[in-house]
Amino acid sequence: MGNEIINEDMLNDLYKYALMAYENGEIPVSSLVFDEDGNVIAIGYNDRQKSKNVLGHAEINATLKAEKKVDDWRLSGYYMLSCMEPCDMCSAIIKESRLEKVYFLVENRNCSDVVCINKELLTGYEEYKEKFNKLLTDFFNNMR
């Protein structure tokens, strides 16, 4: 459940918010939370620099918004789509919030998998993977 209802609108929103992060000088990562019917209930993107908060990761921002929307810290029955594999910190938050599963497009080489969550690298979305990889590469190349 979950992967089969990921659609192009979700992927376009994911890219739009990653681009917003990029334009704000943030690492271009975005995440969204959706239900089993494909209804997006929350979207988040990196805002660590702007918020001056170490917790300003896309996955955490999306999780916090989703918790407010459903008025519960437990997100059982909900899924996350992220342009990048969650880091260890985000994985711990995802695990605690009880999200069912996380789907992602780009692998995170800095992910140690210390915190075990149900996650899956999406296949078949090469156009979007290329767009996110290019955005990330451009961001880090511009930092140098």
XYZ file of N, CA and C in Angstrom:
432
model
N 0.846 -1.185 0.000
C 0.000 0.000 0.000
C 0.887 1.243 0.000
N 0.499 2.254 -0.705
C 1.239 3.509 -0.706
C 1.905 3.782 -2.034
N 2.846 2.912 -2.429
C 3.614 3.123 -3.655
C 2.709 3.235 -4.876
N 1.684 2.412 -4.932
C 0.826 2.406 -6.115
C -0.026 3.664 -6.244
N -0.129 4.469 -5.190
C -0.926 5.691 -5.308
C -0.075 6.950 -5.431
N 1.240 6.786 -5.471
C 2.106 7.939 -5.731
C 1.870 8.360 -7.176
N 1.622 9.642 -7.375
C 1.290 10.109 -8.715
C 2.131 11.322 -9.099
N 1.928 11.748 -10.319
C 2.729 12.842 -10.859
C 2.477 14.164 -10.139
N 1.264 14.388 -9.676
C 0.979 15.615 -8.921
C 1.832 15.660 -7.652
N 1.935 14.533 -6.961
C 2.761 14.466 -5.749
C 4.218 14.756 -6.090
N 4.707 14.139 -7.153
C 6.099 14.322 -7.544
C 6.374 15.755 -7.980
N 5.421 16.356 -8.664
C 5.581 17.760 -9.062
C 5.597 18.681 -7.845
N 4.714 18.414 -6.865
C 4.724 19.198 -5.626
C 6.049 19.023 -4.897
N 6.530 17.794 -4.850
C 7.800 17.502 -4.190
C 8.927 18.314 -4.821
N 8.940 18.362 -6.162
C 9.973 19.122 -6.858
C 9.809 20.624 -6.607
N 8.578 21.105 -6.654
C 8.312 22.533 -6.439
C 8.844 22.985 -5.069
N 8.630 22.179 -4.047
C 9.078 22.560 -2.707
C 10.592 22.383 -2.539
N 11.165 21.402 -3.197
C 12.627 21.264 -3.170
C 13.264 22.471 -3.854
N 12.659 22.922 -4.922
C 13.138 24.112 -5.632
C 13.018 25.356 -4.753
N 11.939 25.447 -3.987
C 11.794 26.567 -3.045
C 12.920 26.568 -2.027
N 13.225 25.381 -1.495
C 14.334 25.282 -0.537
C 15.624 25.752 -1.202
N 15.874 25.270 -2.401
C 17.075 25.645 -3.159
C 17.164 27.164 -3.320
N 16.056 27.777 -3.735
C 16.037 29.223 -3.963
C 16.225 30.016 -2.672
N 15.932 29.392 -1.535
C 16.132 30.030 -0.233
C 17.500 29.721 0.367
N 18.373 29.076 -0.413
C 19.717 28.765 0.067
C 19.782 27.552 0.976
N 18.758 26.730 0.923
C 18.692 25.519 1.740
C 19.007 24.301 0.866
N 19.448 23.224 1.501
C 19.630 21.971 0.758
C 18.265 21.604 0.184
N 18.185 21.364 -1.124
C 16.884 21.181 -1.784
C 16.253 19.805 -1.541
N 15.677 19.660 -0.360
C 14.989 18.425 0.001
C 13.578 18.791 0.433
N 12.621 17.982 -0.007
C 11.225 18.172 0.385
C 10.593 16.812 0.647
N 9.519 16.838 1.426
C 8.798 15.615 1.783
C 7.324 15.940 1.895
N 6.513 14.930 1.661
C 5.083 15.103 1.874
C 4.518 13.877 2.556
N 3.433 14.089 3.275
C 2.740 13.011 3.978
C 1.383 12.839 3.312
N 1.007 11.590 3.060
C -0.264 11.309 2.398
C -0.947 10.108 3.026
N -2.255 10.023 2.781
C -3.020 8.905 3.333
C -3.140 7.793 2.297
N -3.824 6.727 2.662
C -3.916 5.554 1.778
C -4.737 5.811 0.522
N -5.463 6.935 0.479
C -6.212 7.300 -0.717
C -5.442 8.259 -1.618
N -4.223 8.613 -1.198
C -3.402 9.509 -1.994
C -3.629 10.981 -1.695
N -4.368 11.285 -0.636
C -4.589 12.678 -0.250
C -3.375 13.194 0.501
N -2.755 14.242 -0.027
C -1.602 14.853 0.628
C -2.121 15.711 1.774
N -1.600 15.452 2.980
C -2.064 16.221 4.133
C -1.013 17.217 4.627
N 0.237 17.055 4.198
C 1.285 17.975 4.649
C 2.479 17.919 3.709
N 3.110 19.067 3.546
C 4.335 19.166 2.754
C 5.353 19.964 3.566
N 6.586 19.509 3.536
C 7.650 20.240 4.211
C 8.895 20.282 3.344
N 9.729 21.267 3.608
C 11.014 21.359 2.913
C 12.048 21.870 3.897
N 13.308 21.702 3.538
C 14.383 22.130 4.427
C 14.308 23.632 4.660
N 14.468 24.019 5.945
C 14.507 25.439 6.281
C 15.437 25.695 7.476
N 16.459 24.878 7.582
C 17.390 24.970 8.714
C 18.058 26.333 8.836
N 18.512 26.864 7.721
C 19.198 28.156 7.743
C 18.229 29.272 8.117
N 17.078 29.264 7.466
C 16.078 30.305 7.700
C 15.553 30.254 9.139
N 15.235 29.062 9.617
C 14.665 28.925 10.962
C 15.733 28.921 12.055
N 16.991 28.767 11.613
C 18.111 28.664 12.559
C 17.841 27.564 13.586
N 17.383 26.429 13.033
C 16.982 25.311 13.861
C 17.524 24.025 13.250
N 18.286 23.280 14.021
C 18.888 22.043 13.543
C 17.832 21.026 13.094
N 16.617 21.163 13.596
C 15.543 20.231 13.248
C 14.827 20.604 11.950
N 15.264 21.635 11.259
C 14.577 22.130 10.080
C 14.763 21.285 8.833
N 14.591 19.990 8.965
C 14.662 19.088 7.813
C 13.261 18.904 7.224
N 13.203 18.630 5.938
C 11.936 18.472 5.227
C 11.041 17.423 5.882
N 11.627 16.286 6.233
C 10.832 15.189 6.791
C 10.223 15.568 8.138
N 10.996 16.267 8.955
C 10.491 16.682 10.269
C 9.415 17.755 10.093
N 9.654 18.717 9.210
C 8.661 19.756 8.966
C 7.348 19.163 8.449
N 7.422 18.214 7.532
C 6.208 17.570 7.006
C 5.506 16.760 8.094
N 6.274 16.068 8.924
C 5.694 15.269 10.002
C 4.969 16.157 11.004
N 5.587 17.249 11.401
C 4.958 18.156 12.365
C 3.668 18.760 11.808
N 3.676 19.134 10.536
C 2.461 19.680 9.914
C 1.364 18.619 9.849
N 1.747 17.392 9.530
C 0.769 16.295 9.454
C 0.156 16.027 10.822
N 0.972 16.055 11.865
C 0.465 15.823 13.214
C -0.558 16.891 13.600
N -0.293 18.135 13.225
C -1.260 19.205 13.506
C -2.547 18.983 12.723
N -2.402 18.585 11.470
C -3.568 18.393 10.595
C -4.492 17.296 11.131
N -3.914 16.179 11.590
C -4.745 15.067 12.083
C -4.999 15.164 13.587
N -4.401 16.166 14.213
C -4.564 16.411 15.646
C -4.151 15.198 16.486
N -3.018 14.624 16.105
C -2.477 13.477 16.844
C -1.008 13.333 16.470
N -0.188 12.938 17.412
C 1.230 12.723 17.096
C 1.444 11.376 16.420
N 0.460 10.504 16.511
C 0.559 9.190 15.859
C 0.071 9.300 14.416
N 0.922 8.937 13.482
C 0.569 9.013 12.061
C 0.398 7.625 11.454
N -0.095 6.696 12.239
C -0.403 5.358 11.720
C -1.411 5.512 10.584
N -1.204 4.769 9.514
C -2.101 4.859 8.369
C -1.692 5.918 7.361
N -0.571 6.601 7.626
C -0.075 7.622 6.713
C 1.301 7.224 6.198
N 1.661 7.794 5.054
C 2.904 7.471 4.360
C 3.648 8.762 4.057
N 4.937 8.624 3.800
C 5.739 9.781 3.428
C 6.401 9.529 2.076
N 6.464 10.581 1.285
C 7.234 10.585 0.047
C 8.277 11.678 0.208
N 9.522 11.320 0.008
C 10.614 12.280 0.155
C 11.505 12.205 -1.069
N 12.050 13.344 -1.455
C 12.937 13.302 -2.611
C 14.257 12.618 -2.258
N 14.605 12.587 -0.967
C 15.850 11.958 -0.547
C 15.602 11.032 0.642
N 16.381 9.988 0.715
C 16.311 9.056 1.833
C 16.546 9.806 3.144
N 15.692 9.589 4.132
C 15.834 10.329 5.395
C 17.142 10.019 6.124
N 17.700 11.064 6.747
C 18.894 10.896 7.570
C 18.501 10.174 8.864
N 19.481 9.881 9.685
C 19.222 9.158 10.934
C 18.304 9.942 11.869
N 18.517 11.250 11.973
C 17.673 12.075 12.847
C 16.217 12.023 12.382
N 16.008 12.206 11.096
C 14.645 12.183 10.556
C 14.027 10.795 10.685
N 14.841 9.772 10.490
C 14.340 8.404 10.643
C 13.831 8.161 12.054
N 14.522 8.707 13.052
C 14.079 8.540 14.437
C 12.722 9.217 14.647
N 12.535 10.410 14.082
C 11.256 11.118 14.202
C 10.162 10.344 13.473
N 10.478 9.844 12.287
C 9.517 9.071 11.500
C 9.094 7.819 12.268
N 10.066 7.145 12.855
C 9.758 5.942 13.628
C 8.844 6.275 14.803
N 9.166 7.337 15.536
C 8.370 7.717 16.704
C 6.958 8.162 16.319
N 6.816 8.773 15.142
C 5.493 9.246 14.720
C 4.633 8.125 14.145
N 5.271 6.972 13.933
C 4.560 5.765 13.472
C 4.034 5.849 12.041
N 4.709 6.639 11.208
C 4.373 6.623 9.786
C 4.539 5.200 9.265
N 3.653 4.772 8.390
C 3.660 3.391 7.898
C 4.905 3.063 7.066
N 5.234 3.981 6.148
C 6.334 3.713 5.223
C 6.805 5.019 4.606
N 8.085 5.047 4.247
C 8.674 6.199 3.566
C 9.162 5.755 2.197
N 8.729 6.456 1.177
C 9.205 6.231 -0.187
C 10.135 7.380 -0.532
N 11.239 7.081 -1.197
C 12.188 8.137 -1.553
C 12.756 7.874 -2.938
N 13.287 8.945 -3.547
C 13.792 8.878 -4.919
C 15.306 8.837 -5.016
N 15.998 9.494 -4.106
C 17.458 9.584 -4.159
C 18.032 9.016 -2.876
N 19.004 8.135 -3.018
C 19.648 7.555 -1.840
C 20.543 8.589 -1.163
N 20.622 8.493 0.146
C 21.435 9.398 0.958
C 22.701 8.643 1.370
N 23.832 9.062 0.858
C 25.094 8.380 1.168
C 25.515 8.574 2.618
N 24.913 9.541 3.301
C 25.246 9.795 4.702
C 24.300 9.097 5.672
N 23.460 8.230 5.149
C 22.479 7.527 5.974
C 23.106 6.241 6.501
N 23.073 6.050 7.820
C 23.717 4.864 8.393
C 22.742 3.739 8.685
N 21.443 4.005 8.581
C 20.420 2.993 8.884
C 20.484 2.496 10.321
N 20.961 3.337 11.239
C 20.981 2.985 12.654
C 19.548 2.818 13.151
N 18.665 3.724 12.728
C 17.261 3.658 13.120
C 16.516 2.921 12.015
N 15.881 1.842 12.375
C 15.201 1.002 11.395
C 13.780 1.508 11.151
N 13.524 1.950 9.914
C 12.169 2.340 9.516
C 11.817 1.587 8.236
N 10.547 1.520 7.958
C 10.060 0.879 6.742
C 10.206 1.896 5.610
N 11.192 1.668 4.734
C 11.438 2.617 3.648
C 11.717 1.871 2.359
N 11.488 2.572 1.262
C 11.652 1.945 -0.054
C 12.128 2.964 -1.080
N 13.184 2.606 -1.784
C 13.664 3.402 -2.909
C 12.699 3.189 -4.070
N 12.118 4.270 -4.566
C 11.170 4.157 -5.672
C 11.901 3.865 -6.974
N 11.304 3.042 -7.777
C 11.836 2.757 -9.107
C 10.810 3.215 -10.136
N 11.299 3.497 -11.323
C 10.402 3.865 -12.405
C 10.117 5.350 -12.530
N 10.795 6.155 -11.772
C 10.589 7.607 -11.822
C 11.897 8.295 -12.192
N 12.537 7.806 -13.226
C 13.874 8.276 -13.593
C 13.924 9.773 -13.886
N 12.891 10.298 -14.522
C 12.867 11.729 -14.843
C 12.955 12.557 -13.557
N 12.205 12.160 -12.553
C 12.221 12.903 -11.291
C 13.521 12.677 -10.528
N 14.032 11.468 -10.557
C 15.315 11.204 -9.894
C 16.400 12.082 -10.486
N 16.405 12.205 -11.804
C 17.392 13.054 -12.476
C 17.221 14.523 -12.081
N 15.975 14.990 -12.002
C 15.720 16.380 -11.619
C 16.208 16.656 -10.197
N 15.924 15.731 -9.273
C 16.361 15.926 -7.890
C 17.876 15.816 -7.767
N 18.472 14.859 -8.461
C 19.935 14.728 -8.439
C 20.602 15.983 -8.975
N 20.058 16.532 -10.059
C 20.627 17.754 -10.642
C 20.502 18.918 -9.661
N 19.356 19.047 -9.035
C 19.146 20.125 -8.068
C 20.131 20.012 -6.908
N 20.314 18.800 -6.392
C 21.263 18.585 -5.294
C 22.700 18.854 -5.736
N 23.067 18.370 -6.918
C 24.422 18.587 -7.443
C 24.684 20.063 -7.648
N 23.722 20.756 -8.258
C 23.868 22.210 -8.475
C 24.041 22.940 -7.143
N 23.253 22.551 -6.152
C 23.332 23.215 -4.841
C 24.725 23.059 -4.257
N 25.228 21.835 -4.215
C 26.523 21.615 -3.587
C 27.678 22.165 -4.418
N 27.549 22.167 -5.738
C 28.575 22.779 -6.582
C 28.616 24.291 -6.385
N 27.483 24.913 -6.172
C 27.423 26.363 -5.955
C 27.973 26.777 -4.596
N 28.049 25.843 -3.663
C 28.585 26.137 -2.342
C 30.110 26.259 -2.379
N 30.727 25.638 -3.367
C 32.198 25.608 -3.442
C 32.756 26.839 -4.070
